[in-house]
Tab-separated table of C-alpha atoms in Angstrom:
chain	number	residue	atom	x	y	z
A	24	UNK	CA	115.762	87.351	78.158
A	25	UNK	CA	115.756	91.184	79.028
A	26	UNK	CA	112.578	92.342	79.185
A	27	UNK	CA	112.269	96.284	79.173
A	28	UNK	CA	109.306	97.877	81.252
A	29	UNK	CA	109.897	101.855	81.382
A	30	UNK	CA	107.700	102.646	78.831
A	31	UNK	CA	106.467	106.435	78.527
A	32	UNK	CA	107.332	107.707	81.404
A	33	UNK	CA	110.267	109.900	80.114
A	34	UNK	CA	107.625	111.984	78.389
A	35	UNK	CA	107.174	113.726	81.452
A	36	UNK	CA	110.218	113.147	83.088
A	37	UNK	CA	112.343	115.937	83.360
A	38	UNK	CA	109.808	118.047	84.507
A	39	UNK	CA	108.987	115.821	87.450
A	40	UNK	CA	112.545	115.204	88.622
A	41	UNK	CA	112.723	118.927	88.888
A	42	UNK	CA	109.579	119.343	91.150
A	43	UNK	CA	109.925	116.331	93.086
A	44	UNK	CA	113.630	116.196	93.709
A	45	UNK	CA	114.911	119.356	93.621
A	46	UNK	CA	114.498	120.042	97.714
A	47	UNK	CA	112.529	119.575	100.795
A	48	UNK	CA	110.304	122.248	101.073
A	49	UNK	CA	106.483	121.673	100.550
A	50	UNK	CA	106.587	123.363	97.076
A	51	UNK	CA	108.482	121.091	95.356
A	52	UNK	CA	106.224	118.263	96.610
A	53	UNK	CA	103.450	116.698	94.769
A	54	UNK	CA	100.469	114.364	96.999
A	55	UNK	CA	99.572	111.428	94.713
A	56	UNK	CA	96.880	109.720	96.549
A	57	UNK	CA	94.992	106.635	95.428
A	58	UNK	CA	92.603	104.159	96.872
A	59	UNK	CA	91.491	101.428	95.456
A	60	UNK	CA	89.940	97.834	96.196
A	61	UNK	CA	90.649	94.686	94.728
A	62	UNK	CA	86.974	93.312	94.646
A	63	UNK	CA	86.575	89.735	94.545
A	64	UNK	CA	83.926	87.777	93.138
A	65	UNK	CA	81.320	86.446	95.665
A	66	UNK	CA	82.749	88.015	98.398
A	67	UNK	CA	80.718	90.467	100.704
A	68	UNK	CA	83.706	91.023	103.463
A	69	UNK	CA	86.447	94.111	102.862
A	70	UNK	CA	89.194	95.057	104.513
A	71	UNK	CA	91.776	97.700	104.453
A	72	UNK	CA	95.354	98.157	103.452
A	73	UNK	CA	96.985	101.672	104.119
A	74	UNK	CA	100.332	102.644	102.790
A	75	UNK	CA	102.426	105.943	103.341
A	76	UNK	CA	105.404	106.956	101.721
A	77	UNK	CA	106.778	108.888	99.227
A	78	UNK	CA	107.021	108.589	95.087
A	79	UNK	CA	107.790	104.483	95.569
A	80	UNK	CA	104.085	103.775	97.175
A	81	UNK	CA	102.609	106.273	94.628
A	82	UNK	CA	103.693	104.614	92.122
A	83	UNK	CA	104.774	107.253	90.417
A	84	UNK	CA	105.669	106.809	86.531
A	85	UNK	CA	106.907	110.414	85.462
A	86	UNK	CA	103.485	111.969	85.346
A	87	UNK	CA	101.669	114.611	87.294
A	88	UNK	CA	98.401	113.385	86.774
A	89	UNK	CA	98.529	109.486	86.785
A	90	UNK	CA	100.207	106.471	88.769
A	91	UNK	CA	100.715	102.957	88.423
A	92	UNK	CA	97.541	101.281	89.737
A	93	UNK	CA	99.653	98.259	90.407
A	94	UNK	CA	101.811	100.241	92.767
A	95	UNK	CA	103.422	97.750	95.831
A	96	UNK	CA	100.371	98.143	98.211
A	97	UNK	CA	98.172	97.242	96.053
A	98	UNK	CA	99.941	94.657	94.990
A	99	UNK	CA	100.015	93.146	97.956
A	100	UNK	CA	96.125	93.810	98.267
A	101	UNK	CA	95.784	91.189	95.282
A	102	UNK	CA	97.402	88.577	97.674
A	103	UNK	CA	96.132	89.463	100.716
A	104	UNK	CA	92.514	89.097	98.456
A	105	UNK	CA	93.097	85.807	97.612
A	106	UNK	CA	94.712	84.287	100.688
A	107	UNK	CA	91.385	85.513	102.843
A	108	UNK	CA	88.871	85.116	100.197
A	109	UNK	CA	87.790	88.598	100.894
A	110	UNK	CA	87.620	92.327	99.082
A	111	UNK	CA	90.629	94.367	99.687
A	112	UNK	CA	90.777	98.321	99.517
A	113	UNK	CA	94.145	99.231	99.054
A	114	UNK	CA	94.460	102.951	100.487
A	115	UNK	CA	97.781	104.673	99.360
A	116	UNK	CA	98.583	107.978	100.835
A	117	UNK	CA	101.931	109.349	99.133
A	118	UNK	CA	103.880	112.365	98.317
A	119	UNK	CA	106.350	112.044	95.519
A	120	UNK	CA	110.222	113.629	96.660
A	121	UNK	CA	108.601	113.655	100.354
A	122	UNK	CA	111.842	113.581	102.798
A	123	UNK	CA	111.086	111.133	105.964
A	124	UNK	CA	110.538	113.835	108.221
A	125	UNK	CA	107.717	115.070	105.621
A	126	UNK	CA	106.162	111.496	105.326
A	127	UNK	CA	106.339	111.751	108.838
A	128	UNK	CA	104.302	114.966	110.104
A	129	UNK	CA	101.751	115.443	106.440
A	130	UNK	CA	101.341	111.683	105.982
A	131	UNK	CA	101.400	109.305	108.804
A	132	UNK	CA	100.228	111.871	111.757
A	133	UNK	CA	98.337	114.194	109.638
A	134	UNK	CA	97.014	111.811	107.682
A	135	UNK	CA	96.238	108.962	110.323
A	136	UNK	CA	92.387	108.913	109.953
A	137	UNK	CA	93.081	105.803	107.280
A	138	UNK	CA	94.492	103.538	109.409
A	139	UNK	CA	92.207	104.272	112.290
A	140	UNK	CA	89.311	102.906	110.382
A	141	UNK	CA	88.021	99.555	111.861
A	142	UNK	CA	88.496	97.604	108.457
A	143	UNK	CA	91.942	98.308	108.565
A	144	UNK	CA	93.948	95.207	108.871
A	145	UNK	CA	97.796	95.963	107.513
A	146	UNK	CA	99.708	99.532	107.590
A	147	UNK	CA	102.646	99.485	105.857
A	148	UNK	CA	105.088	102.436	105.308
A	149	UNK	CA	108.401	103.501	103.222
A	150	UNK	CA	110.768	106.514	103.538
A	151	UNK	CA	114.017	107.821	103.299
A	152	UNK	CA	114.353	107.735	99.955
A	153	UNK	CA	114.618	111.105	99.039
A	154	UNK	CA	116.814	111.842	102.028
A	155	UNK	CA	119.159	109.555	100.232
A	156	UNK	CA	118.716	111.389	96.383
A	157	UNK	CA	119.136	114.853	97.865
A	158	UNK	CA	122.361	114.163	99.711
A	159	UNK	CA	124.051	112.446	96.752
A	160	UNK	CA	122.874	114.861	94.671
A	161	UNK	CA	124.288	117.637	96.731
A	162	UNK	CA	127.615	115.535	97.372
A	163	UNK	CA	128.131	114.929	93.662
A	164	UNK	CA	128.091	119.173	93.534
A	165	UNK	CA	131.189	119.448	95.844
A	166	UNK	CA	134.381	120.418	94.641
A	167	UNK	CA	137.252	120.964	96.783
A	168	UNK	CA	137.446	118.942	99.745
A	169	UNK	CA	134.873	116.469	100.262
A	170	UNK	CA	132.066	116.786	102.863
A	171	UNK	CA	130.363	113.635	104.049
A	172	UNK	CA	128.362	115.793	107.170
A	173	UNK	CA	125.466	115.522	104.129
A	174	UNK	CA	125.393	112.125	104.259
A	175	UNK	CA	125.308	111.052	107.698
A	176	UNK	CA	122.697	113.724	108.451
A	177	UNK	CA	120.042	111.842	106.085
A	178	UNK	CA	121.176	108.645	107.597
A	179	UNK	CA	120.676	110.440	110.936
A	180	UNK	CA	117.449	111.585	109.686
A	181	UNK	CA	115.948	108.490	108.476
A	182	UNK	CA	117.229	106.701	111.758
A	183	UNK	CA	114.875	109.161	113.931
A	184	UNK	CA	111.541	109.580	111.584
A	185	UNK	CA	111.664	105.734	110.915
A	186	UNK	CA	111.512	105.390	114.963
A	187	UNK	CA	109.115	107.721	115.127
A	188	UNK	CA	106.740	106.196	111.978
A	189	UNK	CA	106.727	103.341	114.189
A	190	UNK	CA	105.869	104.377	117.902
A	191	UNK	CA	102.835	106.762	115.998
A	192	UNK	CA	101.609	103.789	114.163
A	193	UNK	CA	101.714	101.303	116.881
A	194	UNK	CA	99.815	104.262	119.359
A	195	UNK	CA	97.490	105.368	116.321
A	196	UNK	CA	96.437	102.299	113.806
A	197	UNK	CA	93.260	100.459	114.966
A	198	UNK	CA	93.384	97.792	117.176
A	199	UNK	CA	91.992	95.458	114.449
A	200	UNK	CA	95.481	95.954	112.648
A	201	UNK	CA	97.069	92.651	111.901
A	202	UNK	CA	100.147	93.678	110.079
A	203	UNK	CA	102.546	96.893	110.140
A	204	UNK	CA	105.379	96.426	108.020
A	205	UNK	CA	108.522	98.492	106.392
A	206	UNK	CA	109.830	98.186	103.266
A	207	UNK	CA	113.675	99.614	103.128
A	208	UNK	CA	115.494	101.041	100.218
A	209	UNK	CA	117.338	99.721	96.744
A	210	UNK	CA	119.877	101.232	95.521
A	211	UNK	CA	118.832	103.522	92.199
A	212	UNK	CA	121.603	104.124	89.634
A	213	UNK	CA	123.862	101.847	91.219
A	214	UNK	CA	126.243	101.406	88.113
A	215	UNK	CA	126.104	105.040	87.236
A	216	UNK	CA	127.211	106.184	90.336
A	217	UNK	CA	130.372	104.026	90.015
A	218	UNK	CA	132.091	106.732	88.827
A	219	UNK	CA	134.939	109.246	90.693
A	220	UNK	CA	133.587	112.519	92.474
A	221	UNK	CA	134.924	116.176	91.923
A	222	UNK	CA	135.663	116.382	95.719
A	223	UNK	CA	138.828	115.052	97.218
A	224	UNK	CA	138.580	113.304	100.125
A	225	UNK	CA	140.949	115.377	103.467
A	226	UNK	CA	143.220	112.521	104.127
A	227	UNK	CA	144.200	111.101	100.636
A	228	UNK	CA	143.782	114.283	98.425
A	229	UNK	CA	142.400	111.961	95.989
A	230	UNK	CA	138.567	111.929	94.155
A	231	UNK	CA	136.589	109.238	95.802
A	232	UNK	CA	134.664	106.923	94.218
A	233	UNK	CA	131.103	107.909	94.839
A	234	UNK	CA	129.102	104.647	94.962
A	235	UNK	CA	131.844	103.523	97.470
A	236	UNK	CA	130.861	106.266	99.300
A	237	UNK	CA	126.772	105.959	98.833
A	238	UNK	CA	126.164	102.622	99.651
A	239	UNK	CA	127.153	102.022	103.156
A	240	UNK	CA	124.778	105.449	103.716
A	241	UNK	CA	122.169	103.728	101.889
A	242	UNK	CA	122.918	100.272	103.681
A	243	UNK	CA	122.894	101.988	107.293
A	244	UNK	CA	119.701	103.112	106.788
A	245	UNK	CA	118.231	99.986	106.106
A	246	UNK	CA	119.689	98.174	108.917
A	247	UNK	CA	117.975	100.801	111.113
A	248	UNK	CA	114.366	100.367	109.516
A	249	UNK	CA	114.340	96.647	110.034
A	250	UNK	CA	116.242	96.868	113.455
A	251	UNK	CA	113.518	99.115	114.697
A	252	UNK	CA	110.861	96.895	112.710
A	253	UNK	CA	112.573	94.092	115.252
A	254	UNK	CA	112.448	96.235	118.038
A	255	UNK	CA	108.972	97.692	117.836
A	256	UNK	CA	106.430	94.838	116.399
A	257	UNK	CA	106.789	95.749	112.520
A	258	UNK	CA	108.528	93.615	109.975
A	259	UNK	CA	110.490	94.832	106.868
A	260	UNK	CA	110.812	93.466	104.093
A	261	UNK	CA	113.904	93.876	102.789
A	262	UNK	CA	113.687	95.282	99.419
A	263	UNK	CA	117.409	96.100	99.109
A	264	UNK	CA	117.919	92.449	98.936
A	265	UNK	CA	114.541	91.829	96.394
A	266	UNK	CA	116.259	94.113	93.894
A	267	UNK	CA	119.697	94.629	94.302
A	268	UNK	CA	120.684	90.269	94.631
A	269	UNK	CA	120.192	87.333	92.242
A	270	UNK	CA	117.909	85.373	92.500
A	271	UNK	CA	120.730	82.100	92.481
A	272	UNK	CA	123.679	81.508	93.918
A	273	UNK	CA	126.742	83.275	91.987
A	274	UNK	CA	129.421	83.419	94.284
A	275	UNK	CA	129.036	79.237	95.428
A	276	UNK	CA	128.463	80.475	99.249
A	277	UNK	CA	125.109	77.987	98.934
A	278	UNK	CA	122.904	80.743	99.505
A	279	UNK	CA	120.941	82.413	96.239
A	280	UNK	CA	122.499	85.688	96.538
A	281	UNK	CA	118.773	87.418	97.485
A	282	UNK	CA	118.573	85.500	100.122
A	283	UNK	CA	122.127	85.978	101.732
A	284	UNK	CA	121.645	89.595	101.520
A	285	UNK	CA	118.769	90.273	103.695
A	286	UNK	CA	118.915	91.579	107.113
A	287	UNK	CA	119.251	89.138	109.974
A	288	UNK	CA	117.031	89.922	112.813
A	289	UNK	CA	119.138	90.431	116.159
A	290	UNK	CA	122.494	91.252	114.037
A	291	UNK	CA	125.034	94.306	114.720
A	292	UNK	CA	125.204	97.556	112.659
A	293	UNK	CA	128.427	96.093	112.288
A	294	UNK	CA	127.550	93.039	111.199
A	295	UNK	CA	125.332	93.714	108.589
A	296	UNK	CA	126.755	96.763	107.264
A	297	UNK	CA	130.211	94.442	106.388
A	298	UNK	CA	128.227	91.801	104.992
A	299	UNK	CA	126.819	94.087	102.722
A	300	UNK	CA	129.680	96.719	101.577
A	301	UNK	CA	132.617	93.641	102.395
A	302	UNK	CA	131.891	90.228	101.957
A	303	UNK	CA	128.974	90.120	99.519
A	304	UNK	CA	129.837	93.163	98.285
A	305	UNK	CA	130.499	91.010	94.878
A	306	UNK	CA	127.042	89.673	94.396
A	307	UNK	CA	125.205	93.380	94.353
A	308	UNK	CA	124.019	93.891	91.082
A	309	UNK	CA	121.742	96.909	89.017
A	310	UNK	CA	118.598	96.799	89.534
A	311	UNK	CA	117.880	97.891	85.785
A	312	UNK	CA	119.392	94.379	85.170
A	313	UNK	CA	117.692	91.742	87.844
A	314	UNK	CA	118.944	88.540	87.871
A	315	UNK	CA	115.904	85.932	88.084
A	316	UNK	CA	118.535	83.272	86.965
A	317	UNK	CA	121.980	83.295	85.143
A	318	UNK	CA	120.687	83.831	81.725
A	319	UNK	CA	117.037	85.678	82.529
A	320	UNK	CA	117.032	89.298	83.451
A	321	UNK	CA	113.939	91.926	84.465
A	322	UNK	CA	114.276	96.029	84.431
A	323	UNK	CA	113.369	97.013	87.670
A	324	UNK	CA	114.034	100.582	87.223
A	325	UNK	CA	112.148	103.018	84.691
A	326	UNK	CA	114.071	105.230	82.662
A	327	UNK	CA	114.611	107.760	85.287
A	328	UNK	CA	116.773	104.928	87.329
A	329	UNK	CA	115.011	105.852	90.196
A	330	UNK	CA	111.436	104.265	90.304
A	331	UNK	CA	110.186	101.010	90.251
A	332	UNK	CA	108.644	99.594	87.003
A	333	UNK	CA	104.998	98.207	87.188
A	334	UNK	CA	102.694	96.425	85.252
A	335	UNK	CA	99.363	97.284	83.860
A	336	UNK	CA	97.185	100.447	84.440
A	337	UNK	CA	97.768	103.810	85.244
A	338	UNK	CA	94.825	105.668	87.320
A	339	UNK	CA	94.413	109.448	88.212
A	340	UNK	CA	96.471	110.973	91.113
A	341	UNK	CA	98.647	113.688	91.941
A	342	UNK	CA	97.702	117.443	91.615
A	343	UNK	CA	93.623	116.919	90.498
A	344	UNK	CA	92.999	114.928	93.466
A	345	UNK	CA	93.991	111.127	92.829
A	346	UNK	CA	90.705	108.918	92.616
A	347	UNK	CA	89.141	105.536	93.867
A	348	UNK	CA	87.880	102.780	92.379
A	349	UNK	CA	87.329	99.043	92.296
A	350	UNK	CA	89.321	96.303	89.959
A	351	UNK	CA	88.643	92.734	89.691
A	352	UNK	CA	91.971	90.535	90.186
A	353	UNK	CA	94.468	89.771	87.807
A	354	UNK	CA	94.794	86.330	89.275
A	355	UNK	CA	92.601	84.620	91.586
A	356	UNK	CA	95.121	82.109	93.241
A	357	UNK	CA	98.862	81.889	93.880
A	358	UNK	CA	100.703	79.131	93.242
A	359	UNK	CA	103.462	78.365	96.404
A	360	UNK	CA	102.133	82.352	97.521
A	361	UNK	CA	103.477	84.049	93.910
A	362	UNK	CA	101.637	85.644	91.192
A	363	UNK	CA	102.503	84.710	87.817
A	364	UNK	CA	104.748	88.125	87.544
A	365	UNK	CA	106.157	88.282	91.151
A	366	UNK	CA	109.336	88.755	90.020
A	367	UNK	CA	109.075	90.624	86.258
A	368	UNK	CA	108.789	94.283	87.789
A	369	UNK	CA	109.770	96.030	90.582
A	370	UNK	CA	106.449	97.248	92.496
A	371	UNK	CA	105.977	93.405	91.823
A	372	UNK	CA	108.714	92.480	93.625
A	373	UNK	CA	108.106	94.530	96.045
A	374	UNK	CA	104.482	94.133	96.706
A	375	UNK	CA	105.401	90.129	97.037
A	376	UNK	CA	108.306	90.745	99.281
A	377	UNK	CA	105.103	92.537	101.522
A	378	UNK	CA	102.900	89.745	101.335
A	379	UNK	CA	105.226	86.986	102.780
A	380	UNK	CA	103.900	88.323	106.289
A	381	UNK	CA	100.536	88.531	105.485
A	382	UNK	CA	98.502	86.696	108.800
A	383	UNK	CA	96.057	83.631	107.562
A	384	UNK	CA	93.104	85.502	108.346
A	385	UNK	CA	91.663	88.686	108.997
């Protein structure tokens, strides 16, 4: 079973990738802003869920005007609904192609009104992303000798506005906050980027090949945002391992391969970044091509290979000032804590990877 979930996205597509992705300055940004609650039947409590971040928490589907409503947060709202029997407004204040430092200063501190409300109960954040695109883009433009200053500065720059997320959010979110949580990065375009570069590397005088060279950037980043998770009262779910591992066991270690790759809390840079690029380096797979078992496979990437696919709804957001609403719930109850379609798209993924740390109560 491959079940395809990009959809029309590519109709605005190119467009987009230029304006979100084609720098860092504010121009070639674009706010998509939505907040919305999942209102449950009978219920007369609500709480809050704020998210920052960048295109992923939009939920951005190739359009300037629109989103998925079912973006990660708000996934995560659904649960969060049903485990405390309560209404849940899912507040999500993004900026699609947003570097961290940008998330940083025009989202989390400029922005941190929404999570100083009194209903709010979890903040969760993302970031680094486009850090990430923008440096392989660049690096895939070299000729000559290669240049890997690029990608250690994003790395370098993720390391120091993740830190800094944190300490502003743990000074600024209201003391009624149960919950802050991370989510870290997949890997987008994984199998296209197995291909050579037009650099050549100072030492060999050979092309390198450029995914080898991507993902221990990619996987140093992510060891910093759930080290500093461990180190400053968050947690992070690890969405590297959601999307980029089976969900069995395919190298007979004894561990389902999603489960082996996720961070270990109190383990070296070292450590984790050998795990991932040596020993288990095998069991990475695509994202477009998830492994729920051997023969069963979900597309978690849209057609650009860079967002997560999502199910249901789009709503207004982006350049006409996003919009609120309300929305029943899709499902009332979770059977062993997972929706019916936890694991058929990626915002579902990742909005269930969020909710394993939800507290009891509110």
């Amino acid at each position: 079973m491959k079940t395809s979930l990009r959809g029309a996205a590519s109709r605005y597509l190119p467009a987009l990738v230029l304006l979100a992705f084609s720098g860092a300055t504010m121009a070639n940004t674009l706010n998509q802003n939505v907040s919305w609650t999942i209102d449950r039947s009978g219920t007369t409590a609500k709480y809050r869920v704020v998210a920052y971040g960048d295109s992923i928490y939009a939920g951005y589907n190739g359009s300037i005007s629109n989103a998925g409503l079912y973006a990660a947060p708000t996934v995560d709202a659904e649960y969060l609904s049903a485990l405390w029997n309560a209404d849940i407004e899912s507040v999500r204040r993004a900026k699609s192609g947003a570097v961290a430092n940008d998330v940083y200063r025009n989202k989390i501190v400029a922005e941190r009104s929404y999570m100083q409300a009194a209903s709010t109960r979890v903040v969760t954040f993302e970031m680094c992303g486009n850090d990430g695109l923008q440096a392989r883009t660049a690096f895939k433009k070299q000729t000559g000798t290669c240049n890997y200053a690029g990608l250690d500065a994003a790395v370098n720059a993720c390391k120091t506005n993740v830190a800094a997320a944190m300490d502003y959010i743990n000074a600024n979110a209201h003391p009624n906050t149960r919950l802050k949580v991370v989510s870290n990065l997949y890997y987008p375009g994984f199998n296209a980027d197995n291909v050579q570069s037009s650099c050549r590397d100072a030492t060999t005088g050979q092309t390198v090949n450029m995914r080898d060279r991507f993902l221990p950037a990619i996987v140093r980043m992510n060891y910093w945002m759930c080290e500093y998770a461990r180190q400053k009262g968050f947690k992070c779910a690890d969405s590297f391992a959601q999307y980029m591992g089976a969900d069995y066991d395919s190298n007979g270690d004894g561990v389902v391969d999603a489960d082996a790759l996720r961070y270990v809390a109190g383990e070296s840079e070292a450590s984790y970044v050998g795990r991932i690029t040596g020993s288990l380096r095998p069991t990475l797979r695509d994202a477009n091509f998830k492994l729920v078992s051997s023969s069963s496979s979900y597309d978690y990437i849209q057609s650009d290979d860079v967002h997560p696919t999502y199910l249901g709804r789009t709503v207004s957001a982006g350049l006409w000032g996003g919009s609120s609403g309300t929305v029943a719930p899709r499902y009332t109850s979770f059977s062993s804590g997972k929706s019916p379609v936890w694991n058929t798209a990626g915002h579902e993924r990742m909005g269930w990877a969020l909710s394993v740390y939800n507290p009891a109560s509110p």
